[in-house]
Coordinates of C-alpha atoms and ligand atoms in Angstrom, one line a residue:
M1165 CA 49.3 23.8 102.8
K1166 CA 49.1 20.3 104.1
I1167 CA 52.6 20.7 105.7
T1168 CA 51.5 23.9 107.4
A1169 CA 48.4 22.2 108.8
V1170 CA 50.6 19.4 110.2
F1171 CA 53.0 21.9 111.6
L1172 CA 50.2 23.9 113.2
F1173 CA 48.8 20.7 114.7
I1174 CA 52.2 19.8 116.1
V1175 CA 52.6 23.3 117.5
F1176 CA 49.1 23.1 119.0
I1177 CA 49.8 19.6 120.6
S1178 CA 53.2 20.7 122.1
W1179 CA 51.6 24.0 123.2
S1180 CA 48.9 22.2 125.0
C1181 CA 51.4 19.7 126.4
I1182 CA 53.5 22.6 127.7
L1183 CA 50.7 24.7 129.2
Q1184 CA 47.8 22.4 130.1
S1185 CA 47.4 20.0 133.0
Q1186 CA 45.4 16.9 132.3
P1187 CA 41.7 17.7 131.8
L1188 CA 39.4 17.4 134.7
T1189 CA 37.6 14.0 134.8
G1190 CA 34.3 13.4 136.4
I1191 CA 35.8 11.0 138.9
Q1192 CA 37.8 12.5 141.7
L1193 CA 40.1 10.1 143.6
N1194 CA 43.5 9.8 145.0
Q1195 CA 45.5 9.9 141.7
D1196 CA 48.4 8.1 143.2
G1197 CA 46.9 5.1 144.9
F1198 CA 45.5 3.2 147.8
Y1199 CA 46.8 0.9 150.5
T1200 CA 45.7 -2.7 149.9
H1201 CA 43.6 -2.9 153.0
A1202 CA 42.6 0.7 153.6
S1203 CA 39.4 2.4 152.6
K1204 CA 39.2 3.1 148.8
I1205 CA 36.8 5.8 147.7
A1206 CA 36.3 7.7 144.5
V1207 CA 33.9 10.5 144.1
V1208 CA 31.8 11.0 140.9
T1209 CA 31.2 14.7 140.3
S1210 CA 29.6 14.8 136.9
P1211 CA 26.3 13.3 135.6
V1212 CA 25.9 9.6 135.4
E1213 CA 23.8 7.3 133.1
S1214 CA 23.9 4.4 135.4
N1215 CA 24.4 3.8 139.1
M1216 CA 27.1 1.2 138.6
F1217 CA 30.8 1.8 138.7
Y1218 CA 33.4 -0.6 137.3
L1219 CA 37.0 -1.2 138.3
L1220 CA 39.0 -2.1 135.2
S1221 CA 42.5 -3.2 134.4
V1222 CA 44.4 -0.2 133.0
N1223 CA 44.2 -1.5 129.4
K1224 CA 40.4 -1.3 130.1
K1225 CA 39.9 -4.9 128.9
D1226 CA 39.0 -6.6 132.1
T1227 CA 36.3 -5.7 134.7
L1228 CA 37.7 -6.8 138.0
Y1229 CA 35.1 -5.4 140.4
K1230 CA 31.8 -3.5 140.2
G1231 CA 29.6 -1.8 142.7
M1232 CA 26.7 0.7 143.1
L1233 CA 27.2 4.4 143.4
S1234 CA 25.7 6.1 146.4
T1235 CA 22.7 8.4 146.0
P1236 CA 23.6 12.0 145.1
E1237 CA 24.9 14.3 147.8
T1238 CA 25.7 18.0 147.9
S1239 CA 29.2 19.1 148.8
A1240 CA 29.6 21.3 151.8
Y1241 CA 31.4 24.4 150.4
S1242 CA 30.7 24.2 146.6
S1243 CA 27.8 23.4 144.4
T1244 CA 29.4 20.1 143.4
T1245 CA 27.1 17.0 143.5
T1246 CA 28.8 13.8 144.4
R1247 CA 28.2 10.0 144.2
I1248 CA 30.5 7.7 146.1
A1249 CA 32.1 4.7 144.6
N1250 CA 33.4 2.6 147.5
F1251 CA 35.7 -0.3 146.4
S1252 CA 37.4 -0.9 149.8
A1253 CA 36.6 -4.6 149.5
F1254 CA 38.9 -4.9 146.5
T1255 CA 42.4 -5.6 147.8
A1256 CA 44.4 -7.0 144.9
V1257 CA 47.7 -5.3 144.2
G1258 CA 47.9 -3.7 140.7
K1259 CA 47.2 -0.7 138.6
Y1260 CA 43.6 0.1 137.7
I1261 CA 41.1 2.6 136.3
L1262 CA 37.5 3.3 137.2
F1263 CA 34.6 3.6 134.7
V1264 CA 31.1 5.0 135.1
Q1265 CA 28.6 5.1 132.2
G1266 CA 28.0 8.7 131.2
T1267 CA 31.0 10.0 133.2
G1268 CA 33.8 8.1 131.6
Y1269 CA 37.2 6.9 133.0
S1270 CA 39.2 8.0 136.0
Y1271 CA 42.9 8.6 136.0
P1272 CA 44.9 5.4 136.5
F1273 CA 45.8 4.6 140.1
S1274 CA 47.5 1.8 142.0
I1275 CA 46.6 -0.4 144.9
Q1276 CA 49.7 -1.6 146.9
N1277 CA 51.5 -1.6 150.2
N1278 CA 53.9 1.3 150.8
V1279 CA 51.7 3.4 148.5
L1280 CA 52.7 6.7 150.1
H1281 CA 56.4 6.0 150.0
A1282 CA 56.9 8.1 146.8
L1283 CA 55.0 11.0 148.3
S1284 CA 57.1 10.8 151.5
L1285 CA 60.4 10.9 149.4
T1286 CA 59.4 13.6 147.0
S1287 CA 57.9 15.9 149.7
L1288 CA 61.1 15.7 151.8
K1289 CA 63.3 16.1 148.7
S1290 CA 61.6 19.3 147.8
Y1291 CA 63.6 21.1 150.5
Y1292 CA 66.8 20.3 148.7
Y1293 CA 65.5 22.3 145.7
Q1294 CA 64.8 25.2 148.1
R1295 CA 68.4 25.4 149.4
I1296 CA 69.7 28.9 148.9
S1297 CA 73.5 29.3 149.0
M1298 CA 74.8 26.2 147.3
P1299 CA 74.6 24.9 143.7
I1300 CA 71.8 22.4 143.1
L1301 CA 73.7 19.7 141.3
P1302 CA 72.5 17.4 138.4
Q1303 CA 73.4 14.2 140.2
Y1304 CA 70.8 15.1 142.9
A1305 CA 68.4 17.4 141.0
G1306 CA 68.4 16.1 137.4
K1307 CA 67.0 18.7 135.0
W1308 CA 66.3 21.0 138.0
A1309 CA 70.0 21.5 138.6
R1310 CA 70.8 25.3 139.0
P1311 CA 73.7 27.5 140.2
A1312 CA 73.7 28.6 143.8
G1313 CA 71.4 31.4 144.7
H1314 CA 71.8 34.3 147.2
P1315 CA 75.2 33.8 149.0
D1316 CA 73.9 36.0 151.9
T1317 CA 77.5 36.5 153.2
E1318 CA 77.0 40.2 153.1
V1319 CA 73.7 41.1 154.8
F1320 CA 73.1 44.6 156.2
I1321 CA 71.6 45.4 159.6
H1322 CA 68.4 47.3 158.7
P1323 CA 68.0 50.5 160.6
S1324 CA 65.0 48.9 162.4
A1325 CA 67.5 46.3 163.8
A1326 CA 70.3 48.7 164.9
S1327 CA 71.8 48.1 168.3
E1328 CA 74.8 49.6 170.1
K1329 CA 77.2 46.8 169.0
R1330 CA 75.6 46.4 165.5
P1331 CA 74.7 49.9 164.2
A1332 CA 72.7 50.3 161.0
N1333 CA 74.4 49.0 157.9
T1334 CA 76.8 46.8 159.9
V1335 CA 77.5 43.7 157.7
I1336 CA 76.8 40.3 159.0
S1337 CA 76.9 36.9 157.3
S1338 CA 73.7 34.8 157.2
P1339 CA 74.1 32.2 154.4
G1340 CA 72.1 29.1 153.7
G1341 CA 68.6 28.1 154.7
W1342 CA 65.7 27.4 152.4
Y1343 CA 63.8 29.9 150.4
D1344 CA 60.5 30.4 152.2
A1345 CA 58.2 29.8 149.3
G1346 CA 57.9 31.1 145.8
D1347 CA 59.8 34.1 146.9
Y1348 CA 63.5 34.4 147.8
N1349 CA 63.4 35.6 151.4
K1350 CA 64.0 33.8 154.7
Y1351 CA 61.6 34.3 157.6
I1352 CA 62.3 32.9 161.1
V1353 CA 58.7 32.7 162.1
N1354 CA 57.8 30.5 159.2
S1355 CA 60.9 28.5 159.7
G1356 CA 59.7 27.9 163.3
I1357 CA 56.6 25.8 162.5
T1358 CA 58.3 24.2 159.5
M1359 CA 61.3 23.0 161.5
G1360 CA 59.1 22.0 164.5
T1361 CA 57.0 19.9 162.2
L1362 CA 59.9 18.2 160.5
L1363 CA 61.7 17.6 163.8
S1364 CA 58.5 16.1 165.2
A1365 CA 58.2 13.8 162.2
Y1366 CA 61.6 12.5 163.1
E1367 CA 61.0 12.3 166.8
D1368 CA 57.7 10.4 166.3
F1369 CA 58.9 8.0 163.6
P1370 CA 62.7 7.7 163.8
F1371 CA 62.7 4.1 162.5
Y1372 CA 61.0 5.2 159.4
F1373 CA 63.0 8.3 158.7
D1374 CA 66.4 6.7 159.7
T1375 CA 66.4 4.8 156.4
L1376 CA 64.6 7.2 154.1
Q1377 CA 67.2 8.4 151.6
T1378 CA 66.5 11.3 149.3
N1379 CA 69.7 11.4 147.2
I1380 CA 71.1 14.7 148.5
P1381 CA 74.8 15.6 148.8
E1382 CA 74.9 14.3 152.4
T1383 CA 73.2 11.0 151.8
G1384 CA 75.2 8.2 153.4
N1385 CA 77.1 10.4 155.9
G1386 CA 75.7 8.5 158.9
L1387 CA 72.8 10.9 159.5
P1388 CA 69.2 10.3 158.4
D1389 CA 68.5 12.6 155.4
I1390 CA 65.6 14.3 157.1
I1391 CA 68.2 15.5 159.7
N1392 CA 70.7 16.4 157.0
E1393 CA 68.0 18.5 155.3
I1394 CA 66.9 20.1 158.6
L1395 CA 70.6 21.0 159.4
Y1396 CA 70.8 23.1 156.2
N1397 CA 68.1 25.5 157.6
L1398 CA 69.1 25.2 161.2
R1399 CA 72.6 26.5 160.5
W1400 CA 71.1 29.5 158.8
M1401 CA 68.8 30.1 161.8
L1402 CA 71.7 30.1 164.2
T1403 CA 73.2 33.1 162.2
M1404 CA 70.0 35.1 162.9
Q1405 CA 70.7 35.3 166.6
D1406 CA 72.4 38.4 167.7
P1407 CA 75.4 37.1 169.7
N1408 CA 75.4 40.3 171.8
D1409 CA 72.0 39.8 173.4
G1410 CA 70.3 36.5 172.3
G1411 CA 67.5 38.2 170.4
V1412 CA 66.6 36.9 166.9
Y1413 CA 66.0 39.0 163.8
H1414 CA 62.5 38.5 162.3
K1415 CA 63.7 37.9 158.8
C1416 CA 66.6 38.0 156.3
T1417 CA 65.1 39.7 153.3
N1418 CA 65.2 42.0 150.3
A1419 CA 63.5 45.4 150.7
A1420 CA 61.0 44.3 148.0
F1421 CA 60.3 40.9 146.3
D1422 CA 62.7 39.8 143.5
K1423 CA 61.5 39.7 140.0
M1424 CA 60.5 36.4 138.4
V1425 CA 64.2 35.4 137.7
M1426 CA 66.5 32.6 138.8
P1427 CA 68.1 33.0 142.2
A1428 CA 71.6 33.3 140.8
D1429 CA 70.4 36.4 138.9
C1430 CA 69.3 38.2 142.0
H1431 CA 71.6 40.9 143.4
N1432 CA 69.4 43.1 145.6
T1433 CA 70.7 44.2 148.9
R1434 CA 69.8 41.8 151.8
Y1435 CA 68.9 43.0 155.3
V1436 CA 68.1 41.5 158.6
V1437 CA 65.2 43.5 160.2
Q1438 CA 64.2 44.1 163.8
K1439 CA 64.2 41.4 166.4
S1440 CA 60.7 40.2 167.4
T1441 CA 59.4 38.1 170.3
A1442 CA 57.6 35.7 167.9
A1443 CA 60.8 35.0 166.0
T1444 CA 62.9 34.7 169.1
L1445 CA 60.5 32.3 170.8
D1446 CA 60.0 30.2 167.6
F1447 CA 63.8 30.0 167.4
T1448 CA 64.0 29.0 171.1
A1449 CA 61.5 26.1 170.5
V1450 CA 63.3 24.9 167.4
M1451 CA 66.8 25.0 168.9
A1452 CA 65.6 23.2 172.1
Q1453 CA 63.9 20.5 170.1
A1454 CA 66.8 20.1 167.8
S1455 CA 69.2 19.9 170.7
R1456 CA 67.2 17.0 172.1
I1457 CA 67.2 15.1 168.8
F1458 CA 70.9 15.9 168.0
S1459 CA 72.0 14.4 171.3
K1460 CA 71.4 11.1 169.6
F1461 CA 74.1 12.0 167.0
K1462 CA 76.9 13.3 169.2
K1463 CA 79.5 11.5 167.1
Q1464 CA 78.3 12.9 163.8
L1465 CA 77.5 16.3 165.1
P1466 CA 80.1 17.0 167.9
G1467 CA 79.0 19.9 170.1
L1468 CA 75.9 20.9 168.1
S1469 CA 73.4 19.6 170.6
D1470 CA 75.0 21.7 173.3
S1471 CA 75.2 24.8 171.1
C1472 CA 71.6 24.5 170.2
V1473 CA 70.3 24.4 173.8
H1474 CA 72.5 27.3 174.7
A1475 CA 71.2 29.3 171.8
A1476 CA 67.7 28.3 172.9
Q1477 CA 68.3 29.5 176.5
Y1478 CA 69.9 32.7 175.4
A1479 CA 67.0 33.5 173.1
W1480 CA 64.6 32.6 176.0
Q1481 CA 66.3 35.1 178.2
W1482 CA 66.0 37.9 175.6
S1483 CA 62.3 37.0 175.3
G1484 CA 61.9 37.5 179.1
K1485 CA 63.2 41.0 178.7
N1486 CA 61.1 41.7 175.5
P1487 CA 58.0 39.6 176.1
H1488 CA 55.7 41.4 173.7
L1489 CA 57.8 42.9 170.9
L1490 CA 55.6 42.4 167.9
Y1491 CA 56.7 42.8 164.3
N1492 CA 54.5 45.4 162.6
Q1493 CA 55.8 46.0 159.1
A1494 CA 53.6 49.1 158.5
T1495 CA 54.8 50.8 161.7
M1496 CA 58.4 49.9 161.0
N1497 CA 58.2 51.4 157.5
K1498 CA 57.0 54.7 158.9
L1499 CA 60.1 54.9 161.0
Y1500 CA 62.9 53.4 158.9
Q1501 CA 64.3 53.3 155.4
P1502 CA 64.3 51.5 153.1
A1503 CA 60.7 50.4 153.5
V1504 CA 60.4 46.6 153.6
T1505 CA 57.5 45.1 151.6
T1506 CA 58.2 41.4 151.6
G1507 CA 56.2 38.8 153.6
A1508 CA 55.4 40.1 157.1
Y1509 CA 54.6 37.1 159.2
G1510 CA 53.4 39.7 161.7
D1511 CA 52.0 37.7 164.5
R1512 CA 49.8 39.7 166.8
N1513 CA 49.6 37.2 169.7
V1514 CA 52.6 35.5 171.1
T1515 CA 51.1 33.4 174.0
D1516 CA 51.3 30.3 171.8
E1517 CA 54.9 30.9 171.0
W1518 CA 55.6 31.3 174.8
F1519 CA 53.9 28.0 175.4
W1520 CA 55.6 26.1 172.7
A1521 CA 59.1 27.4 173.6
A1522 CA 58.5 26.5 177.3
C1523 CA 57.4 23.0 176.4
E1524 CA 60.4 22.3 174.2
L1525 CA 62.8 23.7 176.9
L1526 CA 61.2 21.6 179.5
A1527 CA 61.3 18.4 177.5
T1528 CA 65.0 19.0 176.6
T1529 CA 66.5 20.3 179.9
R1530 CA 64.0 18.7 182.2
K1531 CA 64.3 21.8 184.4
E1532 CA 61.3 22.7 186.5
E1533 CA 61.7 26.4 185.9
Y1534 CA 59.7 26.2 182.6
I1535 CA 56.6 24.9 184.2
Q1536 CA 55.4 28.3 185.3
E1537 CA 55.2 29.5 181.6
I1538 CA 53.6 26.2 180.5
R1539 CA 50.8 26.7 183.0
R1540 CA 50.5 30.4 182.3
Y1541 CA 50.2 30.1 178.6
Q1542 CA 48.5 26.7 178.3
P1543 CA 45.9 27.0 175.5
A1544 CA 42.3 26.7 176.3
T1545 CA 41.7 24.2 173.5
A1546 CA 43.7 22.5 170.9
T1547 CA 43.6 24.0 167.4
V1548 CA 45.1 23.3 164.0
P1549 CA 48.5 25.0 163.9
S1550 CA 49.7 27.7 161.5
W1551 CA 52.7 30.0 161.3
S1552 CA 51.0 32.3 163.8
N1553 CA 49.5 29.6 166.0
V1554 CA 52.0 27.0 167.3
A1555 CA 50.6 26.0 170.6
I1556 CA 49.7 22.5 169.6
L1557 CA 53.4 21.8 168.7
G1558 CA 54.1 22.3 172.4
S1559 CA 51.2 20.0 173.4
Y1560 CA 52.5 17.2 171.0
T1561 CA 55.9 17.5 172.6
L1562 CA 54.6 17.3 176.2
L1563 CA 52.6 14.2 175.2
R1564 CA 55.6 12.7 173.4
H1565 CA 57.7 13.1 176.6
K1566 CA 55.0 12.4 179.1
D1567 CA 57.5 11.4 181.8
V1568 CA 58.9 14.9 182.1
L1569 CA 55.7 16.8 182.9
S1570 CA 54.0 14.0 184.8
K1571 CA 56.8 14.4 187.4
Y1572 CA 55.7 17.9 188.1
Q1573 CA 52.2 18.4 186.9
Q1574 CA 50.1 15.4 186.2
L1575 CA 46.9 17.5 186.1
T1576 CA 48.3 19.8 183.4
L1577 CA 49.5 16.9 181.4
S1578 CA 46.1 15.2 181.6
S1579 CA 44.3 18.3 180.5
I1580 CA 46.6 18.7 177.5
Q1581 CA 46.1 15.1 176.5
E1582 CA 42.3 15.5 176.8
Q1583 CA 42.5 18.6 174.6
V1584 CA 44.4 16.9 171.8
I1585 CA 42.1 13.8 171.8
N1586 CA 38.9 15.9 172.1
F1587 CA 40.1 18.0 169.2
A1588 CA 40.8 14.9 167.0
A1589 CA 37.5 13.4 168.1
S1590 CA 35.7 16.6 167.1
L1591 CA 37.3 16.6 163.7
I1592 CA 35.7 13.1 163.2
S1593 CA 32.4 13.9 164.7
N1594 CA 32.0 17.1 162.7
G1595 CA 32.6 14.9 159.7
G1596 CA 34.4 17.4 157.5
N1597 CA 33.1 17.3 154.0
K1598 CA 30.7 14.3 154.0
A1599 CA 30.1 14.5 150.3
F1600 CA 33.8 13.7 149.7
R1601 CA 34.2 11.6 152.8
T1602 CA 37.2 13.8 153.9
I1603 CA 37.9 15.3 157.3
M1604 CA 39.0 18.4 155.4
G1605 CA 36.1 20.8 155.0
Q1606 CA 35.1 21.1 158.7
S1607 CA 33.9 24.6 158.0
K1608 CA 34.4 27.4 155.4
K1609 CA 37.3 28.5 157.6
D1610 CA 39.4 25.5 156.4
F1611 CA 39.7 27.2 153.1
I1612 CA 42.3 29.9 153.9
W1613 CA 45.5 30.9 152.2
G1614 CA 47.5 27.6 152.4
S1615 CA 44.4 25.5 153.0
N1616 CA 46.1 22.3 151.9
A1617 CA 48.3 22.7 155.0
V1618 CA 45.2 22.9 157.1
A1619 CA 44.2 19.4 155.7
M1620 CA 47.7 18.0 156.5
N1621 CA 47.7 19.6 160.0
Q1622 CA 44.3 18.1 160.8
S1623 CA 45.9 14.7 159.9
I1624 CA 48.8 15.3 162.2
A1625 CA 46.3 15.9 165.0
L1626 CA 44.5 12.7 164.2
I1627 CA 47.7 10.7 164.0
N1628 CA 48.7 12.1 167.4
A1629 CA 45.4 11.0 168.8
Y1630 CA 46.0 7.6 167.4
L1631 CA 49.5 7.4 169.0
L1632 CA 47.8 8.3 172.3
T1633 CA 44.8 6.0 172.1
K1634 CA 45.6 3.4 169.5
D1635 CA 42.0 3.9 168.2
K1636 CA 42.2 3.0 164.5
R1637 CA 39.4 5.4 163.6
Y1638 CA 41.9 8.3 163.9
M1639 CA 44.2 6.7 161.3
D1640 CA 41.3 6.1 158.9
A1641 CA 40.4 9.8 159.3
A1642 CA 44.0 11.0 158.8
L1643 CA 44.2 9.0 155.5
T1644 CA 41.1 10.7 154.1
N1645 CA 43.0 14.0 154.0
A1646 CA 45.9 12.4 152.2
D1647 CA 43.4 11.2 149.7
Y1648 CA 42.1 14.8 149.6
I1649 CA 45.5 16.2 148.8
L1650 CA 46.2 13.6 146.1
G1651 CA 43.0 14.2 144.2
R1652 CA 39.7 13.5 146.1
N1653 CA 38.6 17.0 146.2
A1654 CA 36.2 19.4 144.5
A1655 CA 38.9 21.1 142.5
G1656 CA 39.9 17.7 141.0
F1657 CA 43.6 18.3 141.5
C1658 CA 46.4 16.3 142.9
F1659 CA 48.0 19.2 144.7
V1660 CA 51.6 17.9 144.8
T1661 CA 53.8 18.8 141.8
G1662 CA 55.1 15.9 139.8
M1663 CA 52.5 13.4 141.4
G1664 CA 49.3 12.0 140.0
S1665 CA 47.8 12.8 136.6
R1666 CA 46.5 16.3 137.1
S1667 CA 48.8 18.3 139.3
P1668 CA 49.8 21.9 139.3
L1669 CA 52.1 23.0 136.4
H1670 CA 52.1 26.7 137.0
I1671 CA 52.9 27.2 140.7
H1672 CA 53.8 30.7 142.0
H1673 CA 57.4 29.7 142.5
R1674 CA 60.1 31.9 141.0
I1675 CA 62.5 29.0 140.2
S1676 CA 59.8 27.0 138.5
I1677 CA 58.7 30.1 136.5
A1678 CA 62.2 31.1 135.4
D1679 CA 64.1 27.9 134.9
G1680 CA 62.8 27.2 131.4
I1681 CA 61.8 23.7 132.3
T1682 CA 58.2 22.7 131.6
E1683 CA 57.6 20.7 134.7
P1684 CA 57.7 22.6 138.0
V1685 CA 60.1 21.6 140.7
P1686 CA 58.7 18.3 142.1
G1687 CA 57.3 17.4 145.5
L1688 CA 55.9 20.8 146.3
L1689 CA 52.4 21.3 147.8
A1690 CA 50.3 24.0 146.3
G1691 CA 48.6 26.3 148.7
G1692 CA 45.1 25.1 147.6
P1693 CA 41.6 26.5 147.4
N1694 CA 41.3 30.0 149.0
P1695 CA 38.1 32.0 148.3
G1696 CA 40.0 35.1 149.6
M1697 CA 41.7 35.2 146.1
Q1698 CA 43.9 38.0 147.4
D1699 CA 46.1 37.8 144.3
K1700 CA 43.3 39.1 142.0
C1701 CA 44.1 36.5 139.4
K1702 CA 41.4 35.0 137.2
Y1703 CA 39.7 32.1 138.9
L1704 CA 37.3 29.9 136.9
F1705 CA 35.7 28.7 140.2
T1706 CA 35.2 30.8 143.2
E1707 CA 33.4 28.8 145.9
P1708 CA 35.4 27.8 149.0
E1709 CA 36.3 24.3 147.8
T1710 CA 37.0 25.2 144.3
A1711 CA 38.7 28.7 144.4
Y1712 CA 41.9 27.4 143.1
T1713 CA 43.7 28.3 139.9
D1714 CA 46.8 26.6 138.4
A1715 CA 48.2 29.9 137.2
D1716 CA 51.5 31.4 138.2
C1717 CA 50.0 34.8 139.1
S1718 CA 48.1 33.0 141.9
Y1719 CA 50.1 33.4 145.0
A1720 CA 47.0 33.1 147.1
S1721 CA 46.1 29.6 145.9
N1722 CA 49.0 28.3 143.9
E1723 CA 52.2 29.3 145.8
I1724 CA 54.2 26.7 147.6
A1725 CA 55.7 27.2 151.1
I1726 CA 58.1 25.3 153.5
N1727 CA 55.4 25.4 156.2
W1728 CA 52.9 23.7 153.9
N1729 CA 55.3 21.0 152.8
A1730 CA 56.4 20.1 156.3
P1731 CA 53.0 18.5 157.4
L1732 CA 52.9 16.7 154.1
V1733 CA 56.3 15.2 155.0
Y1734 CA 55.0 14.3 158.5
V1735 CA 51.7 12.8 157.3
S1736 CA 53.1 10.7 154.4
G1737 CA 55.9 9.4 156.6
A1738 CA 53.6 8.7 159.5
L1739 CA 51.1 6.8 157.3
E1740 CA 53.9 4.7 155.8
A1741 CA 55.4 4.0 159.2
L1742 CA 52.1 3.0 160.7
Q1743 CA 50.5 1.2 157.6
Y1744 CA 50.8 -2.3 159.0
E1745 CA 49.9 -1.3 162.6
A1746 CA 46.8 0.5 161.3
G1747 CA 45.7 -2.4 159.1
F1748 CA 46.1 -0.4 155.9
A1749 CA 48.5 -3.0 154.5
V1750 CA 49.3 -6.6 155.3
H1751 CA 52.6 -8.4 155.0
Ligands
G3I1263 O1 43.6 36.4 160.8 C1 42.6 36.5 159.8 C2 41.3 35.9 160.3 O2 40.8 36.5 161.4 C3 40.2 35.9 159.2 O3 39.1 35.1 159.6 C4 40.8 35.3 157.9 C5 39.8 35.4 156.7 O4 40.5 35.1 155.5 O5 42.0 36.0 157.5 C6 43.0 35.9 158.5 O6 44.1 36.5 158.1 C7 44.8 35.9 157.0 C8 46.2 35.6 157.5 O7 47.0 35.1 156.4 C9 46.2 34.5 158.6 O8 45.8 33.3 158.1 C10 44.9 36.9 155.9 O9 43.6 37.1 155.3 C11 45.8 36.4 154.8 O10 46.0 37.4 153.9 C12 47.2 36.0 155.4 O11 47.9 35.3 154.4 C13 49.3 35.1 154.6 C14 50.0 35.7 153.4 O12 51.4 35.4 153.6 C15 49.9 37.3 153.3 O13 50.4 37.9 154.4 C16 49.5 33.6 154.7 O14 48.9 33.1 155.9 C17 51.0 33.3 154.7 O15 51.1 31.9 154.5 C18 51.6 34.0 153.5 O16 53.0 33.8 153.5 C19 53.7 34.2 152.4 C20 54.8 35.2 152.9 O17 54.2 36.3 153.4 C21 55.9 35.5 151.9 N1 56.4 34.2 151.3 C22 55.4 33.4 150.7 C23 54.4 33.0 151.8 C24 53.3 32.0 151.2 O18 52.4 32.6 150.4
9MR1264 O1 55.8 36.6 145.0 C1 55.2 37.1 146.2 C2 54.7 36.0 147.1 O2 55.8 35.2 147.5 C3 53.9 36.5 148.2 O3 53.3 35.4 148.9 C4 52.8 37.4 147.8 C5 52.1 38.0 148.9 O4 52.9 38.8 149.7 O5 53.4 38.5 147.0 C6 54.1 38.0 145.9 O6 54.6 39.2 145.2 C7 53.7 39.9 144.5 C8 53.5 41.2 145.3 O7 52.8 41.0 146.5 C9 52.7 42.2 144.4 N1 53.3 42.4 143.1 C10 53.5 41.2 142.4 C11 54.4 40.2 143.1 C12 54.6 39.0 142.3 O8 53.4 38.4 141.9

């Protein structure tokens, strides 16, 4: 009897270890840590018995700092009541815990320089685990090693993509690339913003990324690892261009989503589907930007910079002939078999893709001919980017290479600069979610499918405004959203797998579901709160800020995706690169 009870207890404990994340505490804070000299804020979300907070050593024996909580505030998009604990004045390096009478203890956190280095490494490394056609080896992946997934050396031209030289069911080879997300398909449109963001991280902070090593097979080959990783997807993208006309297939996909099995166990037929203007212009922009960056590595990558710019120009020409060929999956399925039901990424407006592609081509080739499209498609205002709205990527590039445009169009350049700075300034003046002191939470509209990427893309805009103005307030604001992602949010989650104390364990990610390993693949950013709840899973909380569930059925709040991780790579790398300049850390 006794033995059975002990056995049941052990089963219960291991069951809860396997299935539960750490319980929610009443103190929401960056669960990883704070820079020594940056702002340090925790948010108390449950009732208190005293207005004091205490900073303790992790063994809880010493009180090292104490302060007063703010008066209660109401959160913007949930019924959460908050009190702020501000311990920015405390700057000693170490590991700590917070305590509030009646609320209890926080998770442990650190205060140190380089505090986001681990996030920068793990968020970039996550792309290695998403690689498709090669084995993921134990010396790089530890327990997440797995056999190669889809070889994609036999991919069929779907009837929607048939052309004279490549009739339906022609076989092409389209290996490699990253899995888009929790599913096993590859989408050019989503690769567009992902690659643009990663390439921009390198272009803006080369000195930081030059030495960032992620322990991948190519590490030490004379190229920065961010470039090595980018190359794995870029080489796949190049196979998606039809050599006969320059157009780019919208996606390489199954007809329907795979089951929740490991990639090596998937044997469904793979197709490339119709070409689209959005895909072809995104491809143009990525190849033009990559060409510019690869020209620095001519020795390691002979000929590649030239091949990329040629591919970009060829795709641009195709777009000129097909300026508005949208991808409409429902229409396509009425016309062709088999019906394709995987992710659509069906952009309805391609003016921003035209703008971005023209900007990248101008910055790379320095040819005046692209000015016309830049002026024609210049956005009216700057906005947070998404897979379907890439205009600001073009703006960032023009501002990064001011000399090119200023030669031709000083006025256009000034107006683009004004837009980006005004946008960043408006993020600060709107204040975001004041009750959490984060920029995230500008409006209910921030909480969409993939809302965590909205937070990170807001930070990128703020960092760009800092690069343009050197006004430190933009950096302070950018950091608040990193704190948001790492735990200072109404859901009480650190949204990056493998980081912090309470992070997602049940992401909608086929590999993490099927691999038999308790911990999900690390370094992946969950989609985040999304009151749309399109997955129809059970959500315990349903308000905009809290509509998040760590359940693997939840593709609308708990999937991961390459376009959400990319701004996380950018932001963590940028904050690390700028930590001393911004006064977050001191030597
Ligand atoms: O455009 C409307 C907007 O006008 C409206 O205000 C808003 C209200 O919620 O909805 C907007 O549309 C949303 C659209 O994304 C644009 O943000 C849709 O509701 C929403 O369903 C749609 O979600 C997309 C989802 O696929 C479903 O198509 C996500 O952005 C996109 O990230 C996601 O991508 C999937 C791929 O298809 C497949 N692979 C996984 C990947 C990540 O989940
Ligand atoms: O796994 C799919 C995920 O990658 C997509 O983002 C999501 C929305 O398109 O769809 C998921 O697949 C589900 C499908 O839409 C409906 N049947 C169940 C599938 C797995 O949950």
